[in-house]
Every structure is written in structure tokens, then in C-alpha cells.
Short mmCIF file of C-alpha atoms in Angstrom, two decimals:
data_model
loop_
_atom_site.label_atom_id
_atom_site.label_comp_id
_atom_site.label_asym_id
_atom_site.label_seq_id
_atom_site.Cartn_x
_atom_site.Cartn_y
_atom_site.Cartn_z
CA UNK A 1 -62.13 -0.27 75.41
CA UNK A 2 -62.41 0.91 71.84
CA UNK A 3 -59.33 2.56 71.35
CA UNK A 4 -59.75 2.65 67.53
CA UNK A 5 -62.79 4.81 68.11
CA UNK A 6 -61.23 7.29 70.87
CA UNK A 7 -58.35 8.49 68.22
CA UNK A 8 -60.51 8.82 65.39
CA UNK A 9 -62.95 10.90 67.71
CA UNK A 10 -60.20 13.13 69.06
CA UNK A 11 -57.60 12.92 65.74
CA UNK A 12 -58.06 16.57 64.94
CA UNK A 13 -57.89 17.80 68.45
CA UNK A 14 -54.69 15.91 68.39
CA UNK A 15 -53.19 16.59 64.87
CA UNK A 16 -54.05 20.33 66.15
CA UNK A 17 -52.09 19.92 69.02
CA UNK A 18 -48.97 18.65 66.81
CA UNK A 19 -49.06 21.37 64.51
CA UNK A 20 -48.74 23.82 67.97
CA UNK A 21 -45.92 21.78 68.98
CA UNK A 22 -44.10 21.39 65.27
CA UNK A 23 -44.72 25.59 64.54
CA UNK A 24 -41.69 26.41 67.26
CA UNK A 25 -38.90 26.89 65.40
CA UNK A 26 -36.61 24.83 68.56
CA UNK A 27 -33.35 24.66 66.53
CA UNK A 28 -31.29 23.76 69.16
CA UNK A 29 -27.77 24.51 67.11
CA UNK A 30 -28.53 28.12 66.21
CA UNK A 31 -28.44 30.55 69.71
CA UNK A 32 -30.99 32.58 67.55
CA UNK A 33 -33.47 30.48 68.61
CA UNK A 34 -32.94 29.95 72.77
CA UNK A 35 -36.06 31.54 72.86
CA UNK A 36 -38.01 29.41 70.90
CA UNK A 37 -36.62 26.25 72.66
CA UNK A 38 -38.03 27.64 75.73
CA UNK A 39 -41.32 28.72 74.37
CA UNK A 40 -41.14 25.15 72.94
CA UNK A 41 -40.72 23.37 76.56
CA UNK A 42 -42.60 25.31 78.21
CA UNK A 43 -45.78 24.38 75.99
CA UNK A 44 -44.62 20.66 76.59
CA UNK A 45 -45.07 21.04 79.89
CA UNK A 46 -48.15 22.25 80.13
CA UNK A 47 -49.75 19.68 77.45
CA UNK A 48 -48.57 17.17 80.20
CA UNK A 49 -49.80 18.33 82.42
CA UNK A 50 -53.41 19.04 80.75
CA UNK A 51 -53.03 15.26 79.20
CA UNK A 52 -53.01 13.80 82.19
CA UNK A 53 -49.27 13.82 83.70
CA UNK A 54 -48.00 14.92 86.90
CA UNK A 55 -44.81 15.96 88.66
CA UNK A 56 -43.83 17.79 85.20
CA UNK A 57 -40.88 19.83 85.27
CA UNK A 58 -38.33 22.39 83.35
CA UNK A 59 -34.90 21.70 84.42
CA UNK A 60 -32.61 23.84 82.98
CA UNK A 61 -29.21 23.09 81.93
CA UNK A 62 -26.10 25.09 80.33
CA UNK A 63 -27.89 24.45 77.21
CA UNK A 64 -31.62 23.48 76.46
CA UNK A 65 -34.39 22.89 78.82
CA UNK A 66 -35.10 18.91 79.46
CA UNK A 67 -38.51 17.84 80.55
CA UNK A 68 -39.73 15.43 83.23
CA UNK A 69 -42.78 14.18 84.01
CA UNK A 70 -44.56 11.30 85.52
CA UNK A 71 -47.84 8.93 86.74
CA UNK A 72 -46.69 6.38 89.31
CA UNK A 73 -50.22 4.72 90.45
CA UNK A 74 -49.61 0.95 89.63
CA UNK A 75 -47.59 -1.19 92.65
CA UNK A 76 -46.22 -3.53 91.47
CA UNK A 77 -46.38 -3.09 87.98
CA UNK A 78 -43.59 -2.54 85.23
CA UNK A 79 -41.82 1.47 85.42
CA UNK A 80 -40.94 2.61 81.93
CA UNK A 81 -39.25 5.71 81.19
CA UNK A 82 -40.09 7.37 77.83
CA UNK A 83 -37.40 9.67 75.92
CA UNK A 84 -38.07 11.56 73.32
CA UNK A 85 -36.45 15.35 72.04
CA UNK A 86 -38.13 18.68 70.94
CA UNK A 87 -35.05 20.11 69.09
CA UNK A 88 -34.67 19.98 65.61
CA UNK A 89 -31.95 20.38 62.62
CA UNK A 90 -31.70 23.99 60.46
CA UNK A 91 -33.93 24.25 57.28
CA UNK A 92 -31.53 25.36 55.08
CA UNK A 93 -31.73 25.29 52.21
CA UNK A 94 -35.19 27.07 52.93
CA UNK A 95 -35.87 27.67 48.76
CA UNK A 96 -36.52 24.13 48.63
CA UNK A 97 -39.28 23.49 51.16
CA UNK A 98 -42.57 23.06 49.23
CA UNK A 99 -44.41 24.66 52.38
CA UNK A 100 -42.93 26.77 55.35
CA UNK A 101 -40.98 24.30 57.82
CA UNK A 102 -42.65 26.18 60.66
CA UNK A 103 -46.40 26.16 59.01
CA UNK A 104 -47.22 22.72 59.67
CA UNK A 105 -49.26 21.37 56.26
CA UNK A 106 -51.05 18.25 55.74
CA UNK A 107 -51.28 17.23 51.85
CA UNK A 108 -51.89 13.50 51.06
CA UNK A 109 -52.09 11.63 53.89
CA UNK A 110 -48.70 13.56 55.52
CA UNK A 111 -47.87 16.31 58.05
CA UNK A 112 -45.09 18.31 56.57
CA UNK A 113 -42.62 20.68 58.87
CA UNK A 114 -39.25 20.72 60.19
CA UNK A 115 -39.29 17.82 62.75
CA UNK A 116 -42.43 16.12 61.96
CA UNK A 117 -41.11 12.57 61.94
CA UNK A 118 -37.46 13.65 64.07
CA UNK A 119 -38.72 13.75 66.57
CA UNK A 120 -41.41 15.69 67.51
CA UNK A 121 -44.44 13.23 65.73
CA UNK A 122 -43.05 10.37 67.28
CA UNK A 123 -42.67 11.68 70.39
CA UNK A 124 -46.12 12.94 70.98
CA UNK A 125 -47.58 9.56 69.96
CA UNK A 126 -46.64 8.57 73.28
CA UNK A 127 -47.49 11.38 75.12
CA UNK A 128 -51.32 10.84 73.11
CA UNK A 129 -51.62 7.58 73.83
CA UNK A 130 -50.82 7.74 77.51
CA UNK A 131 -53.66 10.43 77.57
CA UNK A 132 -55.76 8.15 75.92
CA UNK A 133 -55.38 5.36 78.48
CA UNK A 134 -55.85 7.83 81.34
CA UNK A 135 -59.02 9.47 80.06
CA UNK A 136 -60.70 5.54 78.84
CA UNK A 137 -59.65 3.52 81.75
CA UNK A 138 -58.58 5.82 84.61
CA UNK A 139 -55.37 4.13 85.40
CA UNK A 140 -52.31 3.31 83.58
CA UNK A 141 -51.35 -0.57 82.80
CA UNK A 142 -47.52 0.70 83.81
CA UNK A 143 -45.60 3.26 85.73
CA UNK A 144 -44.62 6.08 83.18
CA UNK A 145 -41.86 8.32 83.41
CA UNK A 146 -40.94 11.09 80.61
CA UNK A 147 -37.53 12.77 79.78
CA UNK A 148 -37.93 14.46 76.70
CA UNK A 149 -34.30 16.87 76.05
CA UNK A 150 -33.68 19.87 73.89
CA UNK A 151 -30.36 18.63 72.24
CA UNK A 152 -30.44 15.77 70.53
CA UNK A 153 -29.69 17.01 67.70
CA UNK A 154 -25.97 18.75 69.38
CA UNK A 155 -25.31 14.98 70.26
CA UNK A 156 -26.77 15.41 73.98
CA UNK A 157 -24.13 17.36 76.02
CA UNK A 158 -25.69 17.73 78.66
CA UNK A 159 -28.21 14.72 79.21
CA UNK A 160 -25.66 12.04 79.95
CA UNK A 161 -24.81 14.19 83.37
CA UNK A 162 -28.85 14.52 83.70
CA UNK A 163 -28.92 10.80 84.08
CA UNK A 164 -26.33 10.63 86.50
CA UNK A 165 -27.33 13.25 88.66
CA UNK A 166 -31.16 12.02 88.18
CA UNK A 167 -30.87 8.02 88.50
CA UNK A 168 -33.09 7.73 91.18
CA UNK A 169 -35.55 10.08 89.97
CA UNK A 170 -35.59 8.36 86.64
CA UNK A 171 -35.20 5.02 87.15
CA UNK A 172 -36.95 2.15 85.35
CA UNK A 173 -36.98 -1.43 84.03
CA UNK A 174 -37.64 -0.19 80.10
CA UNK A 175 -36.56 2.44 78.49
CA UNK A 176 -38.48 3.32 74.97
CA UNK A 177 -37.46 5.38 72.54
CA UNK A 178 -39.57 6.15 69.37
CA UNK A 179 -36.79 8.00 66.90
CA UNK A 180 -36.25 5.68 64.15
CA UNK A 181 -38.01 3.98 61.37
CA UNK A 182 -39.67 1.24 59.50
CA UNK A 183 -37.80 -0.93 56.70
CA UNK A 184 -40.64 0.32 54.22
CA UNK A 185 -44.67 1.48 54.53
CA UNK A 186 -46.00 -1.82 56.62
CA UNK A 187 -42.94 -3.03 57.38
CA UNK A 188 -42.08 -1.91 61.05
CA UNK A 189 -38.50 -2.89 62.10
CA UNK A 190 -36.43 -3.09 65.64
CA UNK A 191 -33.46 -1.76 65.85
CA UNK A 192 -31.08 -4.20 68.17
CA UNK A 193 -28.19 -2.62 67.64
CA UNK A 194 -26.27 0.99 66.83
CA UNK A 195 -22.80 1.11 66.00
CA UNK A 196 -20.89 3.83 68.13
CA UNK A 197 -17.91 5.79 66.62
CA UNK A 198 -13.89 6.97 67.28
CA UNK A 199 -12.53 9.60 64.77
CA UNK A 200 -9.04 10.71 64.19
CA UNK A 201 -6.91 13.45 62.00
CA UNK A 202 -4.02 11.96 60.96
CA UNK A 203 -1.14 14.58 59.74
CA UNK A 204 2.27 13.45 58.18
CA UNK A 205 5.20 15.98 58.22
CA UNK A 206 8.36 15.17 56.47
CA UNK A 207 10.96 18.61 55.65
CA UNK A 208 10.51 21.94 57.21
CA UNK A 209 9.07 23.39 53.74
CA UNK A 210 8.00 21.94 50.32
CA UNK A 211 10.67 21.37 48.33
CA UNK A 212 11.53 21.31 44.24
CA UNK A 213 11.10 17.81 42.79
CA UNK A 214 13.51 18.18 40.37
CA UNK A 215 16.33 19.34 43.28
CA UNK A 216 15.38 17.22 45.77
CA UNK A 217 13.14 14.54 44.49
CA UNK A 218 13.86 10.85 44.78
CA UNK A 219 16.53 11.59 47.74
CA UNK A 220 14.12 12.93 50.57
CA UNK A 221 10.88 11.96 52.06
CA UNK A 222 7.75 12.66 50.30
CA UNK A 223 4.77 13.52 52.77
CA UNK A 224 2.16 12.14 50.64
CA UNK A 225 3.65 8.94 49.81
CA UNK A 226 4.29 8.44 52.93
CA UNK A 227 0.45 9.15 53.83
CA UNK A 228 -0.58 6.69 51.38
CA UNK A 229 1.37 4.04 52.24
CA UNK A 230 0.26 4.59 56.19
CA UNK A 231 -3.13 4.15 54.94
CA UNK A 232 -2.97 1.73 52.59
CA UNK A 233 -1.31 -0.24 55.50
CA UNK A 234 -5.11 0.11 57.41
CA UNK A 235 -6.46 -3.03 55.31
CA UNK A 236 -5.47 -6.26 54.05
CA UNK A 237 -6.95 -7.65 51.07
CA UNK A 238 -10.41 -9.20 51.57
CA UNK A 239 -11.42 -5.82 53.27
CA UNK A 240 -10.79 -6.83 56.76
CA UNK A 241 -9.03 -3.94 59.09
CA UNK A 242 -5.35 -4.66 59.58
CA UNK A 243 -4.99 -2.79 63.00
CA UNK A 244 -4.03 -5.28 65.48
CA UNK A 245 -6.15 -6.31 67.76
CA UNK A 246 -9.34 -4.56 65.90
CA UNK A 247 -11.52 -7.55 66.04
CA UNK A 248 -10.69 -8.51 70.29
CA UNK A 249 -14.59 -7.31 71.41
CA UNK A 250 -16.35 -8.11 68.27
CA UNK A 251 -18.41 -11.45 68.36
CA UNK A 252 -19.99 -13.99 65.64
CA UNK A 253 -23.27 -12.70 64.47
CA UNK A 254 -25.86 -15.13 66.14
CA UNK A 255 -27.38 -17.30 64.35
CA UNK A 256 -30.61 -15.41 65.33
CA UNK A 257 -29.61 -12.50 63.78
CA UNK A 258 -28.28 -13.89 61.02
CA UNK A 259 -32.15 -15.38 60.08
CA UNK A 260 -33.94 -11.78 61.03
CA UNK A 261 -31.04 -10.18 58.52
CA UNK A 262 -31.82 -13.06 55.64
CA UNK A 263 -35.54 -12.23 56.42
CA UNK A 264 -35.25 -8.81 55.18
CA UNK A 265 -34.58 -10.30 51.45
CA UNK A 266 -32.34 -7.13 51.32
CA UNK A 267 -31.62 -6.91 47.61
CA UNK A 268 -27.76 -6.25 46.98
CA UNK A 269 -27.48 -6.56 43.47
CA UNK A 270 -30.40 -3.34 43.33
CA UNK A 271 -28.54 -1.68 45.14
CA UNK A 272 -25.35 -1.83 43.12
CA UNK A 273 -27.46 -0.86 39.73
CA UNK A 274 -28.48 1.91 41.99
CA UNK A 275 -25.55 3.12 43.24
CA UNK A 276 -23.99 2.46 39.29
CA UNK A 277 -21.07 0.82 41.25
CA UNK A 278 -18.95 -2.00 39.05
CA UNK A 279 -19.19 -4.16 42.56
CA UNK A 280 -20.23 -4.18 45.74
CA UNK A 281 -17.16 -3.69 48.46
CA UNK A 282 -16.55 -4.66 52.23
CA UNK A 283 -15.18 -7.28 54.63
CA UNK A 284 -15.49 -10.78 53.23
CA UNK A 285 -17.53 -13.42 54.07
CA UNK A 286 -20.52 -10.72 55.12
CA UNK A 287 -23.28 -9.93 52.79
CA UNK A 288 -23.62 -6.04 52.59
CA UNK A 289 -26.51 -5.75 55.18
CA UNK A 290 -24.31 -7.97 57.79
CA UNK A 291 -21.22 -5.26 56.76
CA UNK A 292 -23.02 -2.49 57.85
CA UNK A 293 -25.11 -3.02 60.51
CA UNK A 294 -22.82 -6.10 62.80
CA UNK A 295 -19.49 -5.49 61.56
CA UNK A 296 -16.96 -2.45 62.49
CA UNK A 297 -15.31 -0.19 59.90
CA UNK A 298 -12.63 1.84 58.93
CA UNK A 299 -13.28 4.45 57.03
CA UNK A 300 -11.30 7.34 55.49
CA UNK A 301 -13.52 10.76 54.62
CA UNK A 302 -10.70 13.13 53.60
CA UNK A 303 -7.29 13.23 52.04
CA UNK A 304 -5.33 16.23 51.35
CA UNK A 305 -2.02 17.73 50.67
CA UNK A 306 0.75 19.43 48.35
CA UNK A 307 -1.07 21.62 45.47
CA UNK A 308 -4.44 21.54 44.77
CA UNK A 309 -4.95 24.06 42.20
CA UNK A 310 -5.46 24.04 38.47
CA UNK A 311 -2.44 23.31 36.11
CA UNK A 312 1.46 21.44 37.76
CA UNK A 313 3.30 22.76 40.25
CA UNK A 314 6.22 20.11 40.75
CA UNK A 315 6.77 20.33 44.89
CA UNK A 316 7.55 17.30 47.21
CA UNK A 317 4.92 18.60 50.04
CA UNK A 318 6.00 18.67 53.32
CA UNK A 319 2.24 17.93 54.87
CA UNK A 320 -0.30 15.38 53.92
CA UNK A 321 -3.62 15.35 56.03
CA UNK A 322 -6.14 12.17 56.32
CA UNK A 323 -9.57 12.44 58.12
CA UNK A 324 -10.44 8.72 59.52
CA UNK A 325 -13.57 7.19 61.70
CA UNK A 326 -14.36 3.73 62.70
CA UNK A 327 -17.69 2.66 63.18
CA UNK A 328 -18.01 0.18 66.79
CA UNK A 329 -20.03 -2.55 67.68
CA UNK A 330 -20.64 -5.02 70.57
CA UNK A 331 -18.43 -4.26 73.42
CA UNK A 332 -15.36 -2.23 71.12
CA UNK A 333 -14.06 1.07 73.60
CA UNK A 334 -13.66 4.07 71.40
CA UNK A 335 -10.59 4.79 73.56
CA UNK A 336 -8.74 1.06 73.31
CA UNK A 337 -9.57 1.33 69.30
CA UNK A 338 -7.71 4.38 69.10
CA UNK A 339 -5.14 3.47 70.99
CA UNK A 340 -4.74 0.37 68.60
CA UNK A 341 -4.93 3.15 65.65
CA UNK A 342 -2.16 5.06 67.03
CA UNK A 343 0.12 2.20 67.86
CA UNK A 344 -0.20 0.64 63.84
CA UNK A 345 -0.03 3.98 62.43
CA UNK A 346 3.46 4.72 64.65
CA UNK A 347 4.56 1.01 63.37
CA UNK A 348 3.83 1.36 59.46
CA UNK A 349 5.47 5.24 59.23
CA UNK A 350 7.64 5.77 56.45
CA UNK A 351 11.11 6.55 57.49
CA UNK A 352 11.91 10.12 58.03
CA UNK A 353 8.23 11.06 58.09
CA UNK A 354 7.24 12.23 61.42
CA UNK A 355 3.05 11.22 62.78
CA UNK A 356 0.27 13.89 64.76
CA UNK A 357 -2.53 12.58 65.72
CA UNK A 358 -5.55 14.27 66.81
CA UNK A 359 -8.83 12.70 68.24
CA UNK A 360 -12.20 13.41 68.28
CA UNK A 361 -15.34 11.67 68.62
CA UNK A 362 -15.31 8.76 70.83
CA UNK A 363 -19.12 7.17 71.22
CA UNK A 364 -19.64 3.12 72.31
CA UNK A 365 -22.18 1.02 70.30
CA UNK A 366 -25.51 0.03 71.71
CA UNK A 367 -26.90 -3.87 71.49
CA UNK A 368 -29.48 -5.46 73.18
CA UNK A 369 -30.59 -9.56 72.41
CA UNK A 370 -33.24 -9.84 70.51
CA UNK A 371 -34.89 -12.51 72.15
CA UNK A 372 -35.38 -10.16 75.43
CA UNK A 373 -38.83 -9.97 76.77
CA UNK A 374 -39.86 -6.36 76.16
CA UNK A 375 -37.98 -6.48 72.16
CA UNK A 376 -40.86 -9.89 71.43
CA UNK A 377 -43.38 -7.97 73.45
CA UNK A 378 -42.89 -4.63 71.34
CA UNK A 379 -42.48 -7.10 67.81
CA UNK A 380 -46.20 -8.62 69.15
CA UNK A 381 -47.95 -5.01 69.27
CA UNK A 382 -46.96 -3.88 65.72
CA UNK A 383 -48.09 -6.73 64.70
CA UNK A 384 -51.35 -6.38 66.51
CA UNK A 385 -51.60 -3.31 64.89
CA UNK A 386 -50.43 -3.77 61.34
CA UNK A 387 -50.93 -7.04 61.20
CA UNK A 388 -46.63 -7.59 60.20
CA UNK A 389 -44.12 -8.67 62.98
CA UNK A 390 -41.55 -6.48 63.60
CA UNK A 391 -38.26 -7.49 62.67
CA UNK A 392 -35.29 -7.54 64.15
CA UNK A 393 -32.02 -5.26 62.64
CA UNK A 394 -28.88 -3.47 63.78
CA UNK A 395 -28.62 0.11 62.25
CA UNK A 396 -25.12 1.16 60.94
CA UNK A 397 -25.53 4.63 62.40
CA UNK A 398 -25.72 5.79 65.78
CA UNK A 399 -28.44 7.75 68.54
CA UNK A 400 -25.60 8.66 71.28
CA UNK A 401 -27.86 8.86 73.51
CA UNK A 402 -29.28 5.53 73.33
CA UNK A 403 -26.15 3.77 74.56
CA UNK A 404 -25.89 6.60 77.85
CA UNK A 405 -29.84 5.66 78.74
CA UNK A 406 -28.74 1.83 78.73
CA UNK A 407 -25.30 2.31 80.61
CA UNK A 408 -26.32 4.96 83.31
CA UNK A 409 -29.64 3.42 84.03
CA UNK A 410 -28.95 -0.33 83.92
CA UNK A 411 -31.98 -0.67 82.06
CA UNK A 412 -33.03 -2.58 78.59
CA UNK A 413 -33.79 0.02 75.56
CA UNK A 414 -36.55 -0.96 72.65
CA UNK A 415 -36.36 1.52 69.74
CA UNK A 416 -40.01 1.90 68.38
CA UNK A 417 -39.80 3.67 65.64
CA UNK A 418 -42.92 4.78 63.36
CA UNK A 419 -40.80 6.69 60.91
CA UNK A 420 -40.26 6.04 57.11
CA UNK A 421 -36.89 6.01 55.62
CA UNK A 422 -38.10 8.61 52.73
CA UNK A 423 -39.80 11.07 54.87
CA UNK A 424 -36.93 13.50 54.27
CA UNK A 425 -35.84 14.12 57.87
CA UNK A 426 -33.14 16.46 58.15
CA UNK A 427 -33.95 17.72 54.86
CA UNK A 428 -35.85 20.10 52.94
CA UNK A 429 -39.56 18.69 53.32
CA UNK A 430 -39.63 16.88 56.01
CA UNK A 431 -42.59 15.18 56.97
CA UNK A 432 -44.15 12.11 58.96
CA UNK A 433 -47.02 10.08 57.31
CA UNK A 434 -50.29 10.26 59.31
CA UNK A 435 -50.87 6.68 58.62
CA UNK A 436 -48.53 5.99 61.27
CA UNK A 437 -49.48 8.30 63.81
CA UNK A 438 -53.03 6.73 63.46
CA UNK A 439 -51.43 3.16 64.06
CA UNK A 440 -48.47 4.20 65.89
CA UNK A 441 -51.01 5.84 68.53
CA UNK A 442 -52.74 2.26 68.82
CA UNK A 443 -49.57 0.10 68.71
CA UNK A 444 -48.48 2.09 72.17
CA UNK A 445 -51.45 1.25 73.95
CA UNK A 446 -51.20 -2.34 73.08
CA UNK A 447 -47.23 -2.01 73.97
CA UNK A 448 -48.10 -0.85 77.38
CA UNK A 449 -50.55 -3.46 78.09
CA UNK A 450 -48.37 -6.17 76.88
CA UNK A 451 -45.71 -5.18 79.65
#
């Protein structure tokens, strides 16, 4: 079949179809728009169904519509569930966007609107190249299954309960998700891993009020020096995390891993002339891509207490506030790292400083081997397509959701991005280059064929 020749036949038809689906404004955040997010699922559905799907349906949940669908004709044959979402971020600030984020515009070589490339482009490359399979051959290579959600961009309230409630129904041996991106233009990359997250406030009291440092200082407890010295306490010198026990679920990066991360040639000394930084900083022994992809952090974001404003005013504070995550990896539980957190930060208190403690996010990481099947199988259709191997890399942020598809349905997740790190997504100008809709459209087929 001559693929090539189907999607440049029917690429308008389909870029017109896009621009439909990218002109809701489905900003799942902002109640404003509940309307539009179920004006936007309800034209999924139907597209679905005219492409080709069947057993498409709205479920509605105490947020945003998600979206099933189905085709289930090949016994015997591999069942992969596709995810994707329809919601996007806010536009502000709107003066900046070159276009109207809800006018879709194509200008050299791109399609540019408020979730071109997160996620609604990517997501209908699927969706297009299922059709395309259907309406050349007749019959799919694969089982498919859709679940495409309305709040990814809330961090997923309401999917993880979804799955539960819906493991039968959704059940598969992959699950592929197309939401991140290459290393550069022709350069596709794999994601193997995401690094999940814990958060804490950490708040120091010492006396009942702030207190003159000329009456009382030197001879009481000072609620910011005792805040630094709890959080200086967090790390020893060569970077590592001093929390004990920190380290129990983290493993040696395989030596596997270790040659896909040296294959990206990732330039650190560029990077420090970019960043105009003196040095480089981080856990030693790890070169910077290593640090923030394999390794878990400790990170402070906010520190704050005693007077702020302009000119002296010579109190001994009686609050001091610190705002602390750690990113996970491998098999590190949000809850048993925070636990460890609390326990070192009750140890290393300054006497006659009393600790709160208040936590927040608690996400796992995500990691699959790279060697599995369906990661060289998915590595061997971009390069079919572009003619470059995928490689292999662990991200340093995090898709929730990723982790909850893995867990809950017991089944293997390859991220196949066709992003581009510059393509401004969750930012003014957005956009996703149409380069890789052409190819990504073509890599899918070959993808499902493979499996």
C-alpha cells in the first residue's frame, strides 16, 4: 500500500480537520469554558466515528468529558490502547500571540494555535493514521482502543478512577502515548523514564511574636537561622541528599542507559555559557544529563520570613517558611520519601524552634527497560520513517498520568512523541511543525504493523 501517497492525497482534508479540532477553545482550568470542552468532545466523537471507529463514547465525569472508542476485528493479534487529551493550558498573555490561539494559522511549514503540538496534533496523528489503514486495507494490523481525557492539563483527577472502574473495558498489552518530543528536528527520542514528585511546606516557629534584636537578640531562638540551618542540613557536600534512607529504591543506571545518554553528545559546557553560570552543580559522579533525568532531587523553590521591605527593620522573626519538592525515580514512594523528610527535619531542629509540616503533591515515577519489545519496535519505525533511530532517554519531568496507565492496567507504555522542544507549548505561539505530522502520520502505520 502506498501510504506516502494516501496522506499527501488527503493532507488538506486532514490539516482541515485539525484546525476544526484546535479552534475549540477546551481550557480545561477555566469553568468559562465547560462548554467548549463539550463542544470539543463531542466533535471527537463523531470524527471517530466518521474515520472509521466504533463503540465511541462520552462518559462524563465530575469534571471533563473522556472519550472511548474502539475496532476489535483481529483474533489473535496485539490490543493497544491509545491515550491522548483535548484540553489545553490558558493563552495568557494573549498580546503576545502573533495569530489568534483559537484561529488555527499555518506560516512556514507550522500550524500555530493553542494546543497544536500539546496535545491535540499529536493526538490526531493517530486517530489519521488508523483511518488511513481502515480505508487502504480494510482491516487493522492490531486491536485499537482510544481514551482520549479532558484534563490533562488539571493533572488527571478524575482518569485514574476511569481506569479502575474501566479495566476490563480498556484493557491492553501496549499502551501509546504521543505527548512528548524529539531531542531536535530529525532527531526522534524515547522517553524510558519520568521522574514522579513529593512536595512539602516547611514552617519554623520560635517566640509567640517578633521580637527587638537589640533586647532580645543573641539570648533567644531566631526562626530563620534556625530555617537555614534545617535546610542546609538537606545536603552533604558533593550534592548528594542527606535524608536518610533517600537513596533505598534508587538503582545504578544500566549500563544500557548509560551508552543511549553518552549517545546524545549532550553538550554541558554550552549549556553553562548559556545559562552564564560560573559551574555546573548536582550530585557527583553524574554528568548533568544523568542528574536530571536518572537521579532524584531535592529541591528548595521558596524561602521566606522576618521583613521583606525596603530599608532595616532589626526584628528576630518568629516565622520562617521554606517551599521544598523532590523529584522520584525507579521504585521511590512519594509517601515513604516524605516520611524520611519529616523524620531528618524533626532530628536536625534547632533547639527551641518548634517544626509544621504540610504536604502536597505526592506522584510515583514511571520506567520501563529499554530493551522491551514494543520500545525497539517503536525505535525501528522512526527510523523507517526518518531514516534516525530513536533513542533512548529518561525525562526529568513528569506526565502523571503515564505512571496510573502502567500501574492500573498492568500494561507496558511507549511515549511517541512527534513534538519539538521549541514549539512553544504552553506558551504564547504555540505551534506543531507539519513536517512531523506528515512523518509522524507514516511512522504510526509502520508502528502498528511492526506489533
Amino acid at each position: 500500500m502506498n501510504y506516502e501517497r494516501y496522506f499527501q492525497e488527503n493532507r488538506e482534508k486532514h490539516l482541515g480537520e485539525l484546525k476544526e479540532l484546535l479552534a475549540f477553545p477546551s481550557i480545561s482550568c477555566l469553568s468559562e469554558h465547560k462548554p467548549d470542552m463539550a463542544r470539543a468532545a463531542e466533535w471527537l466523537l463523531n470524527n471517530l466515528i466518521e474515520s472509521g471507529f466504533e463503540n465511541a463514547h462520552i462518559h462524563q465525569t465530575n469534571g471533563h468529558p473522556i472519550i472511548t472508542a474502539d475496532y476489535l476485528h483481529a483474533p489473535g493479534k496485539p490490543t493497544v490502547l491509545v491515550y491522548g487529551h483535548y484540553d489545553v493550558q490558558p493563552v495568557d498573555p494573549l498580546h503576545l500571540w502573533i495569530t489568534p490561539p483559537f484561529e488555527p494559522d499555518i506560516r512556514d511549514g507550522k500550524i500555530y494555535a493553542r494546543g497544536a503540538t500539546d496535545d491535540k496534533g499529536q493526538m490526531f496523528l493517530h486517530i489519521k493514521a488508523i483511518e488511513a489503514i481502515l480505508k487502504q486495507e480494510g482491516e487493522l494490523p492490531v486491536n485499537i482502543k482510544l481514551c482520549i481525557e479532558g484534563e490533562e492539563e488539571m493533572t488527571s483527577p478524575n482518569l485514574p478512577s476511569f481506569l479502575e472502574a474501566n479495566k476490563e473495558k480498556l484493557s491492553a498489552d501496549f499502551v501509546v502515548i504521543s505527548d512528548t518530543a524529539f531531542l531536535e528536528t530529525g532527531r526522534p527520542a524515547i522517553p524510558t523514564g519520568l521522574r514522579g514528585i513529593c512536595s512539602l511546606d516547611v514552617i519554623v516557629n520560635t517566640a509567640n511574636s517578633d521580637l527587638h534584636s537589640g533586647t532580645y537578640g543573641g539570648g533567644v531562638p531566631n526562626a530563620l537561622h534556625a530555617l537555614v540551618s534545617l535546610l542546609a542540613s538537606l545536603h552533604d557536600k558533593q550534592g548528594r541528599v542527606a535524608v536518610e534512607g533517600f537513596y533505598s529504591d534508587v538503582p545504578d543506571i544500566s549500563p544500557l542507559m548509560k551508552t543511549e545518554f553518552a549517545k546524545l553528545n549532550y553538550d554541558e559546557e554550552q549549556l553553562r555559557i548559556n545559562l552564564e553560570l560560573g559551574a555546573l552543580y548536582g550530585e557527583e559522579g553524574f554528568s548533568f544529563i544523568e542528574r536530571v533525568g536518572a537521579r532524584p532531587t531535592l529541591e528548595l523553590h521558596g524561602v521566606h520570613g522576618g521583613f521583606q521591605g525596603e530599608g532595616l527593620k532589626t526584628v528576630i522573626p518568629k516565622e520562617a517558611h521554606a517551599k521544598i519538592t523532590c523529584r522520584l525515580v525507579a521504585d521511590q514512594d512519594p509517601e515513604d520519601i516524605l516520611d524520611k523528610m519529616k523524620n531528618h527535619l524533626e532530628r536536625h531542629l534547632q533547639s527551641g524552634a518548634k517544626l509544621s509540616i504540610i504536604t502536597g503533591v505526592k506522584i510515583r515515577a514511571f520506567n520501563i527497560d529499554p530493551s522491551h519489545r514494543i520500545l525497539q519496535l517503536a525505535a525501528d519505525a522512526y527510523e523507517d520513517v526518518y531514516g534516525v533511530r530513536a533513542l533512548f532517554t529518561k525525562e526529568g519531568g513528569g506526565i502523571p498520568i503515564v505512571e496510573a496507565f502502567s500501574r492500573i492496567l498492568q500494561a507496558p507504555v511507549v511515549m511517541m512523541g512527534f513534538g519539538l522542544p521549541d514549539e512553544k507549548l504552553h506558551a504564547p505561539n504555540e505551534h506543531f511543525n507539519l513536517e512531523n505530522f506528515d512523518k509522524g502520520l507514516r511512522t504510526m502505520v509502520s508502528f502498528l504493523k511492526k506489533i
